[in-house]
XYZ file of C-alpha atoms in Angstrom:
380
model
C 0.049 0.014 0.011
C 1.431 3.308 -1.052
C 1.393 6.171 1.453
C -0.265 9.244 -0.022
C 1.892 12.140 0.844
C -0.155 14.539 -1.323
C -3.148 13.882 1.082
C -1.101 15.328 4.011
C 0.789 18.099 2.330
C -0.299 19.586 -1.040
C 2.807 21.719 -1.131
C 5.302 18.901 -0.829
C 7.674 19.232 -3.784
C 10.321 16.614 -3.085
C 10.413 13.271 -1.246
C 12.339 9.976 -1.206
C 10.489 6.846 -2.317
C 11.402 3.195 -2.734
C 10.364 1.284 -5.811
C 8.102 -1.627 -4.974
C 7.438 -2.821 -8.486
C 8.240 -1.874 -12.123
C 6.362 -3.395 -15.066
C 6.650 -2.478 -18.792
C 3.290 -1.411 -20.222
C 3.457 -0.394 -23.846
C 6.216 2.216 -24.217
C 6.146 3.120 -20.503
C 7.135 1.534 -17.246
C 4.417 1.305 -14.516
C 6.167 1.923 -11.147
C 4.802 1.673 -7.653
C 6.459 3.345 -4.681
C 6.140 2.845 -0.977
C 5.054 6.524 -0.699
C 4.287 9.220 -3.175
C 3.591 12.918 -3.462
C 2.469 12.379 -7.113
C -1.313 12.866 -7.403
C -2.993 10.307 -9.723
C -5.647 11.483 -12.154
C -8.988 11.692 -10.510
C -11.941 13.894 -9.614
C -11.776 15.722 -12.982
C -8.118 16.781 -12.427
C -5.166 15.672 -14.453
C -2.312 13.762 -12.735
C 0.994 15.256 -11.547
C 4.180 14.888 -13.508
C 7.832 15.060 -12.492
C 10.809 12.808 -11.859
C 11.743 9.634 -10.056
C 15.568 10.068 -9.859
C 16.439 11.241 -13.360
C 13.582 9.339 -14.961
C 10.608 11.388 -16.216
C 7.110 10.488 -15.034
C 4.506 11.674 -17.591
C 1.384 10.218 -16.107
C 0.053 8.805 -12.773
C -3.053 6.555 -12.443
C -4.803 4.681 -9.758
C -6.111 1.264 -10.664
C -7.717 -1.058 -8.186
C -6.300 1.080 -5.412
C -2.720 0.843 -6.767
C -0.987 4.162 -7.724
C 0.982 3.680 -10.869
C 3.680 6.115 -11.991
C 4.271 5.804 -15.773
C 8.030 6.367 -16.257
C 10.080 6.631 -19.394
C 12.757 4.140 -18.172
C 12.843 1.076 -15.922
C 13.745 1.584 -12.227
C 15.427 -0.839 -9.838
C 12.987 -2.596 -7.440
C 13.972 -2.050 -3.811
C 16.087 1.102 -4.598
C 15.191 4.408 -2.963
C 15.064 7.445 -5.255
C 14.829 11.186 -4.776
C 11.535 12.182 -6.384
C 10.371 15.666 -7.461
C 7.060 16.751 -8.727
C 6.553 19.546 -11.281
C 5.182 22.005 -8.688
C 4.443 24.811 -11.149
C 2.083 22.376 -12.882
C 0.662 21.102 -9.574
C 0.136 24.673 -8.216
C -1.630 25.663 -11.465
C -4.069 22.791 -11.045
C -4.630 23.528 -7.382
C -5.397 27.214 -8.083
C -7.980 26.169 -10.682
C -9.503 23.266 -8.717
C -9.778 25.301 -5.496
C -11.337 28.141 -7.557
C -13.879 25.645 -8.984
C -14.823 24.601 -5.380
C -15.469 28.225 -4.481
C -17.661 28.852 -7.519
C -19.559 25.617 -7.029
C -20.186 26.288 -3.367
C -21.513 29.882 -4.101
C -23.682 28.660 -6.968
C -25.176 25.995 -4.741
C -25.863 28.380 -1.894
C -27.310 31.162 -4.072
C -29.342 29.087 -6.515
C -29.392 25.503 -5.335
C -27.796 24.120 -8.483
C -25.392 21.180 -8.334
C -22.077 20.779 -9.990
C -22.596 17.904 -12.336
C -19.422 17.999 -14.379
C -15.858 19.246 -14.016
C -12.856 18.954 -16.244
C -9.462 20.419 -15.591
C -7.015 20.013 -18.545
C -5.475 22.808 -20.620
C -8.818 24.645 -19.912
C -11.270 24.262 -17.007
C -15.009 23.766 -17.490
C -17.708 23.460 -14.751
C -21.204 22.152 -15.444
C -24.315 23.021 -13.362
C -27.762 21.437 -13.548
C -29.612 24.799 -13.865
C -29.289 27.869 -16.080
C -27.540 31.051 -15.070
C -27.556 34.503 -16.569
C -24.571 36.827 -17.121
C -25.744 39.016 -14.319
C -26.020 36.087 -11.959
C -22.548 34.853 -12.966
C -21.094 38.338 -12.321
C -22.450 38.151 -8.830
C -20.932 34.591 -8.378
C -17.588 35.893 -9.696
C -17.690 38.854 -7.309
C -18.389 36.703 -4.266
C -15.719 34.150 -5.353
C -13.085 36.749 -5.508
C -14.176 38.155 -2.219
C -13.427 34.736 -0.742
C -9.973 34.939 -2.382
C -9.244 38.399 -0.892
C -10.251 37.142 2.560
C -7.496 34.464 2.380
C -9.695 31.784 3.978
C -8.023 28.559 5.102
C -8.632 25.442 3.039
C -8.875 22.407 5.171
C -8.719 18.783 3.950
C -9.610 15.980 6.366
C -11.216 12.521 6.782
C -14.197 12.750 9.158
C -15.282 9.739 11.115
C -18.502 7.897 10.052
C -20.535 9.637 12.731
C -19.137 13.098 11.822
C -19.890 12.386 8.174
C -23.593 11.703 8.945
C -24.004 15.161 10.404
C -21.917 16.936 7.755
C -23.660 18.873 4.964
C -21.277 18.491 2.057
C -21.487 18.361 -1.783
C -20.654 15.021 -3.476
C -21.483 13.524 -6.812
C -21.343 9.986 -5.322
C -23.246 8.432 -2.404
C -20.184 7.970 -0.187
C -20.361 6.173 3.178
C -16.841 5.900 4.504
C -13.153 6.918 4.034
C -14.412 10.185 2.593
C -11.913 13.037 2.158
C -13.520 16.409 2.765
C -12.198 19.699 1.450
C -13.651 22.640 3.400
C -13.390 26.374 2.794
C -15.161 27.764 5.730
C -18.350 29.658 5.026
C -17.992 28.977 1.251
C -17.966 25.259 0.485
C -17.780 21.733 1.955
C -17.121 19.098 -0.630
C -15.968 15.497 -0.981
C -12.664 15.574 -3.066
C -9.582 13.507 -3.451
C -7.269 16.193 -5.057
C -4.626 18.486 -3.577
C -5.751 22.015 -2.928
C -4.227 25.381 -1.969
C -3.691 25.967 1.739
C -5.503 29.295 1.769
C -7.812 30.900 -0.819
C -5.366 33.809 -1.309
C -3.040 31.527 -3.127
C -5.611 31.345 -5.957
C -4.969 35.115 -6.765
C -7.995 35.709 -8.959
C -11.060 33.802 -10.397
C -12.458 34.724 -13.731
C -15.537 33.193 -15.439
C -14.629 33.795 -19.089
C -17.739 32.434 -20.821
C -20.816 30.326 -20.438
C -23.191 28.337 -22.685
C -26.378 26.272 -22.255
C -25.487 22.607 -21.750
C -27.715 19.603 -21.144
C -30.467 21.633 -19.611
C -28.116 23.536 -17.465
C -24.966 25.660 -18.063
C -21.304 25.078 -18.681
C -18.822 27.596 -17.443
C -15.360 28.276 -18.865
C -13.228 29.395 -15.948
C -9.631 30.389 -15.435
C -7.972 30.962 -11.997
C -4.615 32.214 -10.741
C -1.699 32.069 -13.389
C -4.183 30.960 -16.091
C -6.276 34.006 -15.480
C -3.262 36.303 -15.563
C -2.054 34.751 -18.795
C -5.493 35.185 -20.281
C -5.606 38.825 -19.174
C -2.156 39.500 -20.506
C -3.010 38.067 -23.939
C -6.340 39.931 -24.170
C -4.785 43.208 -23.024
C -2.081 42.973 -25.716
C -4.778 42.292 -28.340
C -6.859 45.248 -27.228
C -3.670 47.385 -27.265
C -2.789 46.357 -30.782
C -6.455 46.932 -31.989
C -6.498 50.334 -30.339
C -3.228 51.371 -31.954
C -4.306 50.006 -35.437
C -7.648 51.929 -35.201
C -6.151 55.088 -33.555
C -8.644 54.652 -30.699
C -8.369 54.746 -26.924
C -8.642 51.271 -25.314
C -12.091 51.931 -23.753
C -13.346 52.904 -27.214
C -11.832 49.928 -29.084
C -14.980 48.013 -29.464
C -16.889 51.021 -30.736
C -14.111 51.627 -33.256
C -14.300 48.051 -34.383
C -18.104 48.323 -34.898
C -17.678 51.522 -36.870
C -15.006 49.910 -39.061
C -17.164 46.859 -39.592
C -20.147 49.080 -40.654
C -17.883 50.918 -43.072
C -16.630 47.616 -44.572
C -20.200 46.345 -44.876
C -21.279 49.502 -46.720
C -18.228 49.331 -49.056
C -18.963 45.608 -49.675
C -22.548 46.447 -50.600
C -21.377 49.236 -52.871
C -18.776 46.936 -54.525
C -21.421 44.248 -55.067
C -23.809 46.831 -56.684
C -20.993 47.985 -58.936
C -20.067 44.401 -59.952
C -23.787 43.739 -60.609
C -23.959 46.754 -62.909
C -20.736 45.709 -64.635
C -22.011 42.222 -65.202
C -25.278 43.553 -66.704
C -23.190 45.862 -69.008
C -20.989 42.871 -70.007
C -24.112 40.774 -70.853
C -25.760 43.694 -72.793
C -22.770 43.959 -75.037
C -22.643 40.176 -75.678
C -23.449 39.255 -79.307
C -23.147 35.462 -79.686
C -22.792 33.816 -83.052
C -23.791 30.339 -81.807
C -26.256 28.932 -79.319
C -23.550 27.833 -76.896
C -20.866 30.084 -75.484
C -18.267 30.146 -72.706
C -17.310 33.531 -71.309
C -14.150 33.902 -69.129
C -13.799 36.764 -66.565
C -11.210 37.038 -63.714
C -12.169 37.636 -60.132
C -15.802 36.544 -60.066
C -17.154 34.338 -57.351
C -19.825 31.783 -57.760
C -22.728 34.100 -57.175
C -21.369 36.613 -59.669
C -20.796 33.844 -62.181
C -24.469 32.860 -61.721
C -25.558 36.504 -62.357
C -23.470 36.717 -65.536
C -24.591 33.360 -66.910
C -28.242 34.228 -66.141
C -27.868 37.711 -67.798
C -26.213 36.064 -70.855
C -29.162 33.645 -71.214
C -31.692 36.393 -70.666
C -30.220 38.504 -73.447
C -29.304 35.843 -75.974
C -30.952 32.639 -75.078
C -29.268 29.280 -75.775
C -26.732 27.773 -73.332
C -24.309 30.331 -71.774
C -21.362 29.459 -69.507
C -19.536 31.899 -67.213
C -16.043 30.861 -65.979
C -13.438 32.372 -63.605
C -10.108 31.052 -62.461
C -7.079 29.583 -64.112
C -6.180 26.470 -66.117
C -6.873 23.462 -64.008
C -9.116 25.324 -61.519
C -12.065 27.152 -63.020
C -15.350 27.848 -61.192
C -18.360 28.082 -63.431
C -22.049 28.634 -63.729
C -24.000 27.507 -66.904
C -27.593 28.600 -67.669
C -30.097 27.443 -70.293
C -33.463 25.906 -70.931
C -33.605 22.975 -68.449
C -34.135 20.089 -70.928
C -31.350 21.228 -73.309
C -29.112 22.212 -70.417
C -29.544 18.803 -68.716
C -28.409 16.984 -71.955
C -25.508 19.441 -72.376
C -24.233 19.076 -68.785
C -24.232 15.371 -68.917
C -21.975 15.519 -72.032
C -19.957 18.256 -70.370
C -19.284 16.113 -67.274
C -18.394 13.053 -69.503
C -15.873 15.047 -71.671
C -14.179 17.094 -68.934
C -13.085 16.806 -65.330
C -16.091 18.394 -63.710
C -17.550 18.573 -60.194
C -20.951 20.193 -59.676
C -24.625 20.102 -60.405
C -27.876 22.015 -60.161
C -31.413 22.324 -61.436
C -34.037 24.708 -62.744
C -31.997 25.881 -65.674
C -28.645 26.434 -63.913
C -25.564 24.219 -63.241
C -22.550 25.271 -61.157
C -19.264 23.834 -59.901
C -15.625 23.509 -60.839
C -13.723 22.147 -63.839
C -10.121 20.946 -63.745
C -9.216 21.511 -67.334
C -7.665 24.255 -69.564
C -9.576 27.239 -70.997
C -8.747 25.931 -74.428
C -10.379 22.564 -73.776
C -13.472 24.219 -72.311
C -13.899 26.599 -75.220
C -13.344 23.663 -77.666
C -16.178 21.853 -76.011
C -18.608 24.774 -76.250
C -17.602 25.349 -79.898
C -18.289 21.788 -80.961
């Protein structure tokens, strides 16, 4: 049985452990120790990582009550090694996990909703079984950070069976014995197996970034501590760059972006109107000598090709194709009376490398052939 040092001291960074077993599993070696400060994955939190001697441990799992350290190299059974966990990684996980407990406790007290899902990986999400508004989440966030400022003690302990019966605590499972409780006085009492900060002040800051409806409730995207600082730093730099590019003060950046977007939308509409007029003028000046013609114009998208092909048909009848692109990669729209067009398009697809289709007198798609080959087909 491995002694769980992480249960007693969440801030223990180094220890000495003796190898009890070492078994090759796949590309890794599953190592058991007589004692460990490595937290195995559980409770929604990823495992610790670090070193046993000079051998890297990338993952820690608990299977059938046995804690397995997955190491890159085999280790000698019976030998004692100096072990070191990646404490920056551990502390980041503790900041987020303890922050999640604070949010969950406050949501439960204010609104009666239960935490029904928690995942802490590169990002942290928290799920509740009821919907919350942005205003409600702002209140939760304010109270959560108030708990951080008060630097409340975070206590982890195993109550007796009798104590557990009288304890009002959150738990996703119906636990009866050997229950580890993490308590943040006045904020939250919850069954949890993971390491936590010793006091709420270590979390630094709690930020609810976003939320969405999820399975009849709500899913929160949350960052705490260093993760929240990194997020703020990145967003501040983005706002600063946007402000500089738009020659706007930072508080006015969003208004400047809206103004720019409106200007671009207006210019896009104006450009579309000019293209439509140009297409109409192109079609008006078209004087075909045959009942089938392919017209090539640079810079037209599929909608504009449809407009041109339709205008050509309206002015001259027959089967009219509009193409844009380059040899080997042309987009097209072809218009004509449906029966004649259908026959033509079947032959067109058989003769050339064509992808596309359509109905009601129009066909569209792409053709992977040369302009010369396309024109030759239309001129048959």
